[in-house]
GROMACS .gro file of C-alpha atoms in nm:
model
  219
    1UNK     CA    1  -1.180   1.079  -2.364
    2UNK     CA    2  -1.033   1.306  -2.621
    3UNK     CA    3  -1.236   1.372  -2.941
    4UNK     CA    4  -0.979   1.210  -3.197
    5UNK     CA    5  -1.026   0.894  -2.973
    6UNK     CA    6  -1.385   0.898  -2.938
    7UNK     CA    7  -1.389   0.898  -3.303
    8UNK     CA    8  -1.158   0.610  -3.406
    9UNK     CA    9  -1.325   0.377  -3.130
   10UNK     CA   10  -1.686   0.396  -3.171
   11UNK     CA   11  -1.733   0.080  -3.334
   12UNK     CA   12  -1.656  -0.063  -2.981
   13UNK     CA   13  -1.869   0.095  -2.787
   14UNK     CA   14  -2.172  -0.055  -2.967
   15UNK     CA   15  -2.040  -0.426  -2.983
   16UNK     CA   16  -2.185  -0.662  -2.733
   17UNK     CA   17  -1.837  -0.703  -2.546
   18UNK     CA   18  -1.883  -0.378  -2.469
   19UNK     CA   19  -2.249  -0.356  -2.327
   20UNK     CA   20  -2.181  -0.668  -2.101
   21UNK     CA   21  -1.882  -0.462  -1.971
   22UNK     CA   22  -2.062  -0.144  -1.875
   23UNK     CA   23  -2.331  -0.388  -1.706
   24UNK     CA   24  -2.085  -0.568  -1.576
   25UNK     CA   25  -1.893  -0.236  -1.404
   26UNK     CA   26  -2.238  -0.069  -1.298
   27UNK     CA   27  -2.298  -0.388  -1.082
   28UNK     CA   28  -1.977  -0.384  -0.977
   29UNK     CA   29  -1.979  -0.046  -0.830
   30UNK     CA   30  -2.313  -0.047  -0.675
   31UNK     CA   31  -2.174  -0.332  -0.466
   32UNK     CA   32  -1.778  -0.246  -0.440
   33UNK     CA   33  -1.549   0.038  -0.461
   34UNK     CA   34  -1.384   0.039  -0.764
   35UNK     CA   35  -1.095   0.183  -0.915
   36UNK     CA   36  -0.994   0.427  -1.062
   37UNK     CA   37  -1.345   0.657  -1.016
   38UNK     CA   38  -1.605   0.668  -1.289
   39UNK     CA   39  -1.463   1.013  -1.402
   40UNK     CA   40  -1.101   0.883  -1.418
   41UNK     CA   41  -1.129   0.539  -1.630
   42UNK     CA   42  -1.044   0.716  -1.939
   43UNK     CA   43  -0.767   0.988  -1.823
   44UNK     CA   44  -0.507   0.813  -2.057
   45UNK     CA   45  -0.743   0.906  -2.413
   46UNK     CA   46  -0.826   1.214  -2.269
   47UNK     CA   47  -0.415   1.366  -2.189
   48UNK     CA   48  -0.274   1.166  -2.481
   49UNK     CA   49  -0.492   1.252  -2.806
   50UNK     CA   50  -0.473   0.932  -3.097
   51UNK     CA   51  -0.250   1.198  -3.352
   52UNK     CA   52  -0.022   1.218  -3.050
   53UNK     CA   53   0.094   0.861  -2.947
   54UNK     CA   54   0.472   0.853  -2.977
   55UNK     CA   55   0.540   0.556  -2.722
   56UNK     CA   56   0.291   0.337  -2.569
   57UNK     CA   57   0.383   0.180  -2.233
   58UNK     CA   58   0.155  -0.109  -2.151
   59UNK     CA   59   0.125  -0.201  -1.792
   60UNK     CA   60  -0.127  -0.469  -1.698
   61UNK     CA   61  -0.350  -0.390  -1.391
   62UNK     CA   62  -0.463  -0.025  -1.206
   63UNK     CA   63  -0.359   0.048  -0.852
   64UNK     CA   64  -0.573  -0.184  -0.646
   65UNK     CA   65  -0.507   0.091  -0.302
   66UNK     CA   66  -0.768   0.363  -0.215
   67UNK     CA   67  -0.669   0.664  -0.367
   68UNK     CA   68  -0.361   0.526  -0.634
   69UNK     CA   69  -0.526   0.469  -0.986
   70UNK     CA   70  -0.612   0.793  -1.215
   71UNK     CA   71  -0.626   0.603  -1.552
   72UNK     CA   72  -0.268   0.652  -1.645
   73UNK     CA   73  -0.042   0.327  -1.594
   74UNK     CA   74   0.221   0.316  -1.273
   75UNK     CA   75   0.104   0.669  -1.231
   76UNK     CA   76  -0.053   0.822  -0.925
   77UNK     CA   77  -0.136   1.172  -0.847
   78UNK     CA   78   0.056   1.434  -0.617
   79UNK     CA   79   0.060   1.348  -0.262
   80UNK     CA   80   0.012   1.002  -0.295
   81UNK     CA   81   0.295   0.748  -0.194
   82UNK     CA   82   0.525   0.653  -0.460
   83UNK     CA   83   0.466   0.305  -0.517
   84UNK     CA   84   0.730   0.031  -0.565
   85UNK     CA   85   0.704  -0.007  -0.931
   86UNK     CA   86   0.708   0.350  -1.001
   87UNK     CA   87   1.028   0.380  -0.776
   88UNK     CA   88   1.199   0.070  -0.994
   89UNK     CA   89   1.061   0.314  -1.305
   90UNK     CA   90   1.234   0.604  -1.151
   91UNK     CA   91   1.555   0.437  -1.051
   92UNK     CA   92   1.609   0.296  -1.396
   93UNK     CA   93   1.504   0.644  -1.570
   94UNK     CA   94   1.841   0.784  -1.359
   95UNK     CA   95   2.066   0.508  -1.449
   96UNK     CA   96   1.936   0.510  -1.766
   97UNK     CA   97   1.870   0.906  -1.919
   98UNK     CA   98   2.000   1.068  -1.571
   99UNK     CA   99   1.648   1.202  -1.497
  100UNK     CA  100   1.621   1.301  -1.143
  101UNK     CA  101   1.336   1.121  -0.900
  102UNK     CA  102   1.009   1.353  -0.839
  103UNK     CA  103   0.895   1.410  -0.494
  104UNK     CA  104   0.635   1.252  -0.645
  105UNK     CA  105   0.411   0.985  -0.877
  106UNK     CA  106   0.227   1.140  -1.133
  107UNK     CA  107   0.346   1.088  -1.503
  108UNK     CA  108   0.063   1.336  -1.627
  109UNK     CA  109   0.385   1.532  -1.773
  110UNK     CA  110   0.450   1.182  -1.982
  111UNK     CA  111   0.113   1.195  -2.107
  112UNK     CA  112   0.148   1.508  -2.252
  113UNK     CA  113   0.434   1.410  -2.422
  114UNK     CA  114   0.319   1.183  -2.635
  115UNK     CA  115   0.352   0.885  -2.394
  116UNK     CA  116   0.027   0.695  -2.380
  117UNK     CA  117   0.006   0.502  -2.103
  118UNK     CA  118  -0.198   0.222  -2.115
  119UNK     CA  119  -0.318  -0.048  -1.876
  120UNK     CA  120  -0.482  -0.347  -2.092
  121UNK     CA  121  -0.756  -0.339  -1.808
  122UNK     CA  122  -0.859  -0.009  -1.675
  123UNK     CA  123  -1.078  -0.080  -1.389
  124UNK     CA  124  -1.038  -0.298  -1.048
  125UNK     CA  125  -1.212  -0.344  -0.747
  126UNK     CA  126  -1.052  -0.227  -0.418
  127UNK     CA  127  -0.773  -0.465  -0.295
  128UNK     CA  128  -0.851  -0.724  -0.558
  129UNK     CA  129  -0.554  -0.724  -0.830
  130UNK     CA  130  -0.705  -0.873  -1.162
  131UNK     CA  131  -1.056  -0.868  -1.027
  132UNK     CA  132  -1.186  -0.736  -1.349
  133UNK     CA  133  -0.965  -0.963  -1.572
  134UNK     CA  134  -1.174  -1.118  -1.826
  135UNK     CA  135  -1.472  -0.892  -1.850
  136UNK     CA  136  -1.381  -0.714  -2.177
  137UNK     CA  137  -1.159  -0.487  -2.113
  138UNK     CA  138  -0.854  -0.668  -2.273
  139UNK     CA  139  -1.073  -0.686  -2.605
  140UNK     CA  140  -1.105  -0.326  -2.590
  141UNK     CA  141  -0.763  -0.226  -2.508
  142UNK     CA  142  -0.659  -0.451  -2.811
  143UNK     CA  143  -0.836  -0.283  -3.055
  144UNK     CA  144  -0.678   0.051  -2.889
  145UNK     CA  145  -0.361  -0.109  -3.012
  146UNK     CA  146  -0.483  -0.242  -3.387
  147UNK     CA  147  -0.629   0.104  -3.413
  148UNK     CA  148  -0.264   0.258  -3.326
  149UNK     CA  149  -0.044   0.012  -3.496
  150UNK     CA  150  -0.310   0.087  -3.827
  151UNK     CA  151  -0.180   0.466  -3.846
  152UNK     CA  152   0.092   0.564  -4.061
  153UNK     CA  153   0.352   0.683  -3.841
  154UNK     CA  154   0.499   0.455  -3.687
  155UNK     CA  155   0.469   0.386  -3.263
  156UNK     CA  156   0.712   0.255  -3.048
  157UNK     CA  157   0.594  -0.018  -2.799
  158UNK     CA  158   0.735  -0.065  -2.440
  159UNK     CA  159   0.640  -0.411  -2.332
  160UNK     CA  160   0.737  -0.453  -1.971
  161UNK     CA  161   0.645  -0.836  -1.823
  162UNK     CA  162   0.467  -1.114  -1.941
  163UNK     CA  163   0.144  -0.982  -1.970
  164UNK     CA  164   0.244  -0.689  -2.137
  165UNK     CA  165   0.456  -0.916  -2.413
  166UNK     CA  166   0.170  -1.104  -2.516
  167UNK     CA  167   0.097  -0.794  -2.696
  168UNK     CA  168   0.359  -0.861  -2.976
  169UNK     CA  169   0.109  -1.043  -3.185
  170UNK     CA  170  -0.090  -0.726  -3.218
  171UNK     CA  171   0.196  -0.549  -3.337
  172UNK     CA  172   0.400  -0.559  -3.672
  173UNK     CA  173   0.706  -0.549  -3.614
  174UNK     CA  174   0.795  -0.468  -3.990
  175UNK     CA  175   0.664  -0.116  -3.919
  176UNK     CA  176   0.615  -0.067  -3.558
  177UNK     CA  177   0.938  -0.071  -3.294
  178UNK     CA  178   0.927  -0.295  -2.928
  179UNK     CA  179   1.124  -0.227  -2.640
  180UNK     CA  180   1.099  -0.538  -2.419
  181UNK     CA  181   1.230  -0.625  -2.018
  182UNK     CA  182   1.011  -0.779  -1.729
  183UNK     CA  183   0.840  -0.586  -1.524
  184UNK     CA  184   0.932  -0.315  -1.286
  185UNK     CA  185   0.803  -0.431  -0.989
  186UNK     CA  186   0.992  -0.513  -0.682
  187UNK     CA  187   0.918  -0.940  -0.759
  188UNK     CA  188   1.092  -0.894  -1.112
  189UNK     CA  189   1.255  -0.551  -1.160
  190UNK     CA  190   1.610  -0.700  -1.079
  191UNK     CA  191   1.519  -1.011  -1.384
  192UNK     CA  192   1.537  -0.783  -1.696
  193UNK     CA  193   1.393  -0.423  -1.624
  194UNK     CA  194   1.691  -0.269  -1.411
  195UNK     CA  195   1.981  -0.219  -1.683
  196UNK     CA  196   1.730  -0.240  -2.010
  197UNK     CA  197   1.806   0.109  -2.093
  198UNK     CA  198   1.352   0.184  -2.236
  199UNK     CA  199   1.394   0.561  -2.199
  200UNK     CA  200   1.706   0.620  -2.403
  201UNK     CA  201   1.639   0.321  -2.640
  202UNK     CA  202   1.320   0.524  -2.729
  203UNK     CA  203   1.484   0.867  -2.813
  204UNK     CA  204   1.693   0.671  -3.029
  205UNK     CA  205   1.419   0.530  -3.253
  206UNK     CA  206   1.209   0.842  -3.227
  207UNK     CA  207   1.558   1.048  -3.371
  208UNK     CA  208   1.610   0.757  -3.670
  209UNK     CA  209   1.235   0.838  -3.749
  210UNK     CA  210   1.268   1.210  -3.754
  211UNK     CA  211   1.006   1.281  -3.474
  212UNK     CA  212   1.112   1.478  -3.197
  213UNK     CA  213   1.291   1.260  -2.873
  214UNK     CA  214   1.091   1.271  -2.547
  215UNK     CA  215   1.188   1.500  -2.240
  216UNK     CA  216   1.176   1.227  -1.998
  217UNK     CA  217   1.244   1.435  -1.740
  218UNK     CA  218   0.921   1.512  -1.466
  219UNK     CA  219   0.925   1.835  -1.267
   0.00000   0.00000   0.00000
């Protein structure tokens, strides 16, 4: 985890939530595998410093497959199948921006862009979706958001499904921007996330705000 986040979340780390979460995940991986590895839980604060945030996009749960999650959400690393979601992601970014597809999954480039990439629980044990729903994490990852939304410059939010939308109390609208559409997997892409336009929408706000537009493009 980068310094500048270390530093604005420390509070947390000491509240009782907190401690019955790290007991909670050492019992969980003396027993299970769990994803993504110890080292990688954090990869997200660590590639996108807190001064850096220019658009969050929230997803909801890590890869639950050996080998998928890396702590950055709908990303997975080189050489690892691209996974349905992330090829809904990639189809709208064409239609959208006219990005061209990688060969591959990893948004680390988004990262360090400015494009924090946030699940709102970062851990999950092997081919159990949601299996560590409940167990803190979503009390953390909101105070990741009051702690963002609390900075000057403004952020712009892309909320993508239900989960995700549930967020908008967190966020003030009056100062803070939301791009909304379901979510890009296979079940709901074709309900509200093909056609919703996220990736040019944000260059728009980021230009009205002065701040440099994102190079969506990955290489």
């Amino acid at each position: 985890m980068h310094e500048s986040w270390k530093a604005v979340l420390k509070p947390e780390f000491s509240k009782d939530y907190f401690t019955a979460l790290k007991t909670f995940l050492e019992t969980e991986r003396r027993n299970y595998t769990v994803y993504p590895p110890e080292g990688q839980v954090f990869t997200a604060f660590d590639l996108t410093p807190f001064d850096k945030v220019n658009v969050v996009i929230l997803g909801q749960d890590p890869y639950f497959r050996p080998g998928q999650a890396h702590g950055l959400a709908f990303s997975v690393r080189p050489g690892v199948p691209i996974p349905p979601s992330l090829t809904n992601i990639y189809t709208e970014l064409k239609s959208d921006v006219g990005c061209t597809a990688p060969s591959h999954g990893s948004l680390v480039q988004w990262a360090e862009r400015g494009v924090f990439l946030l699940n709102t629980t970062l851990t999950v044990r092997d081919g159990t979706p949601a299996s560590h729903m409940g167990h803190g994490w979503e009390t953390f990852t909101d105070a990741v958001i009051r702690a963002l939304v609390a900075r000057t410059r403004p952020v712009i939010f892309m909320l993508w499904g239900k989960p995700a939308r549930s967020k908008k109390a967190l966020i003030p609208a009056d100062k803070h921007r939301i791009i909304e559409a379901a979510h890009p997997s296979p079940l709901s892409a074709h309900s509200g996330f093909f056609g919703s336009k996220p990736f040019s929408k944000a260059n728009v706000i980021l230009k009205e705000m002065g701040q440099p537009e994102i190079d969506w493009q990955l290489t």
